[in-house]
Steps between C-alpha positions, in 0.01 A plus 500: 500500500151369505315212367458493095239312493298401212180295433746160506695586760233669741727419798832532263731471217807280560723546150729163493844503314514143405752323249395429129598139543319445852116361359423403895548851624168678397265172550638449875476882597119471349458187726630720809310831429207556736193695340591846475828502342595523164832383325670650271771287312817667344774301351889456482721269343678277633731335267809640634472434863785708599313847395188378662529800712566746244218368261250552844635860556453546087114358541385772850430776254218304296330380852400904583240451217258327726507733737613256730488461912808318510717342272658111555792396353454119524817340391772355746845677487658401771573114290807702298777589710319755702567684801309691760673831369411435141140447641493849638617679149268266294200657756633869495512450102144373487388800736686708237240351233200491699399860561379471802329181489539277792729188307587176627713209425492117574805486628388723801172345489681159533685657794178666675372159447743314689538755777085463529526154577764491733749301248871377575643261374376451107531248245486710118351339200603671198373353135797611299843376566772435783627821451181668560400316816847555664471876434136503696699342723761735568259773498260416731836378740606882474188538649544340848271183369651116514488354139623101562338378173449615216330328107480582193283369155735536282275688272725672198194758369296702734193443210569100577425510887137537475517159345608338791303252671352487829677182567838643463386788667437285843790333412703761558348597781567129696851580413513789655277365816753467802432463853764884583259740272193677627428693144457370170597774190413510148689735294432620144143570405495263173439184731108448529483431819230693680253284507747249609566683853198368711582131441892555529456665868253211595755254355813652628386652798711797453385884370585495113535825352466526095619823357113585300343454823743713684501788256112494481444500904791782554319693216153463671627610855709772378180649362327422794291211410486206734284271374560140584515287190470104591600214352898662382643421853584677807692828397134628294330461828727737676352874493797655577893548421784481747722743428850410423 
């Protein structure tokens, strides 16, 4: 299928499945999008995280309308008891919805993103609860990564994470920073934390990788765009994906 592009998206049109609740979502993709692109926003909610996936299946249909070049679906699964197998249905049922439209997820872009880098043994920073960071956990164990540490924020309400600080935000982040992890990972696209990245890796030392940013840069290279966008650390400057 060839580009649909339009006199805002003269290089292409990204539509992005984002949660109702999520107000950091559409401001940080606009922050990442080089000239050329345009972004389409279509919502979900997500008050019931359990049927998060079914709710992003429901929402496909309504993203054809802007005669999209790919469609992102930019919310983290793999925090609710999720499995490598359950991964591969959710994708097939996506393709299902697409019609033909190239569709990714940030759960593989979060994967692709890690792979890129060279990443091995993580520490996982979710913003919700226990439960949720222990499930990224297990996930990402299942597959073939080290996860020694993992936090969490606690946060009850996805529409309550966007009012959390930077402070606690680094916070986190020093409790997570231990001398056996090479990659830092930020799960669940709520947190705003991409402008954050630069001065984490320069304080840490370490590759973070924040779930926005990854879905953005995996969206970009899939549709073979490899511009270099500075200043939202090291995995935008890489023009390519390792495949996984």
């Amino acid at each position: 299928m060839g580009v649909m592009t339009n006199r805002y998206g003269p290089r292409g049109v990204f539509a992005i499945v984002a949660p109702l609740q999520n107000a950091n979502m559409q401001p940080e993709f606009e922050l990442l999008r080089p000239d050329g692109i345009s972004n389409q926003i279509y919502r979900f909610d997500i008050s019931n995280h359990a049927s998060a996936p079914e709710a992003v299946v429901s929402a496909i249909p309504g993203t054809l309308g802007c005669w999209p070049d790919l469609i992102l679906c930019g919310n983290s699964v793999e925090m609710a008891d999720w499995t490598v197998k359950k991964q591969l249905m959710y994708r097939t049922r996506l393709e299902e919805k697409a019609n033909g439209i190239p569709i990714l997820t940030a759960t593989d872009a979060c994967q692709a993103a890690l792979q890129t880098l060279g990443a091995r043994r993580l520490a996982i920073l979710s913003p919700m609860g226990e439960k949720q960071a222990h499930g990224a956990q297990e996930y990402y164990k299942s597959l073939g990564y080290d996860v020694p540490h993992v936090t969490w924020l606690d946060i009850k309400k996805s529409e309550d994470i966007i009012k959390t600080t930077d402070a606690q935000i680094l916070d986190a982040f020093r409790r997570l920073d231990h001398d056996d992890v090479d990659t830092f990972l930020h799960l669940g696209g709520a947190l705003p934390l991409v402008s954050l990245i630069s001065a984490l890796e320069n304080s840490l030392g370490r590759s973070v990788i924040s779930t926005n940013a990854a879905s953005y840069w995996y969206a970009l290279r899939h549709h073979g765009i490899k511009d270099r966008l500075d200043g939202y650390g090291r995995l935008l400057l890489q023009t390519d994906i390792v495949d996984y």
